[in-house]
Amino acid sequence: MDTTTSCSWCYESPAIVKCESCVFSVYCSKECRDQDTEFHVVICQGSENFQKQNPKPVYHLSLLLPEDVLPEDELPPRFIWLKFDLHNPPAELSERPNTAEYIPQSHIQGTKKVKNVIISCGDKKVEIIAAETGFRDGSKENRCLTHLMHGKEQYSWRGPILVLRRTHLNNYTDVQVSDLQIVKKYFTDRMSLKRKRNDDMDLACNFTAPRLNIAGGYTAVMISCLGDMKEFGHAKFSQVRVTQPPLDTKYEGPYTSISDRLGFGLIFYKYDSGIICNSTSEDKDEQGKPWQHLTNFEMRALFVETCGLRPRRGKAFDQAGTYLVVRKDRRGLLPQHVEALERFSRELIMPGMEQFGIFLGDSRFKPTNI
């Protein structure tokens, strides 16, 4: 056996043991092979015969994790021959996967946003192609991934997932059975805690996002939009721990009023929640109108107070999405502090602005007489 190939389980030691069934997965020891058996068996059978079809050279063997697969005995991922288009840029001939058949365009948004993630593990380079996990674009739950994750995913991923194998020259080759283990580890890291939406779930729970809930670091506050609250069970104000804020859109400004008295400023980071921009719900708000997924009334009040921003008329800042709030000095921040600051702006600052002719046109921001 070629000992330059790394183990399909630990990716560290040279491989010396083959899978006795499919002979495509290799391991450094029987212990690693045994640890991989439970997961490996879901796709091991039949892979050798499928590879013999081999419609080369414009196709490469790939893996498809389809959405909403029925019945139960068809839950495992399946092999496909994925077509690749050849392109001839100035440097060298390259291949591009033709994914239109498996990841179609959205019927609502026009074009579905697709993510490409390349993962290197030892001598392996695996590419994952998946649509954004939107709720109102027609995507169905990917029950195949749920089956593979054994209930450990944070939320129900929506839409199909493609798994490809790349070469060191950034072209493609046939996927291997062992590549599925890399995919599982990737989604385990991204979605480390499962919270099912069921009848006994408290939708006001202090939900913490696994991607931010890191040991050490400092406390920050997440202010969730309506979509995250209703679809993922987020609380409006929830506490999270971060080692560093996300590299995303942020707002910050000089100290103003209560921020100055507290002795610290705040920075707002846009949080990628996965809710589709500008999509509306089938449910209705108190006025009988469909509510927007990105609606976050509290953020507009906080923008006024802490950033010195004058809200534009209409709902420009209402559709803010979910934000992460941190102190400029990176010290701890609690949800009750941010909630009190939002209430101060909503009940005092913004009504005061209306006295000077700045009308925001939303009854939520009028004084409550409390």
mmCIF file of C-alpha atoms in Angstrom, residues 1-5 15-16:
data_model
loop_
_atom_site.group_PDB
_atom_site.id
_atom_site.type_symbol
_atom_site.label_atom_id
_atom_site.label_comp_id
_atom_site.label_asym_id
_atom_site.label_seq_id
_atom_site.Cartn_x
_atom_site.Cartn_y
_atom_site.Cartn_z
ATOM 1 C CA MET A 1 0.000 0.000 0.000
ATOM 2 C CA ASP A 2 1.154 3.552 -0.735
ATOM 3 C CA THR A 3 2.170 4.827 2.701
ATOM 4 C CA THR A 4 2.321 8.425 1.444
ATOM 5 C CA THR A 5 -1.474 8.553 1.785
ATOM 6 C CA ALA A 15 -2.198 4.617 5.898
ATOM 7 C CA ILE A 16 -1.465 0.889 6.167
#
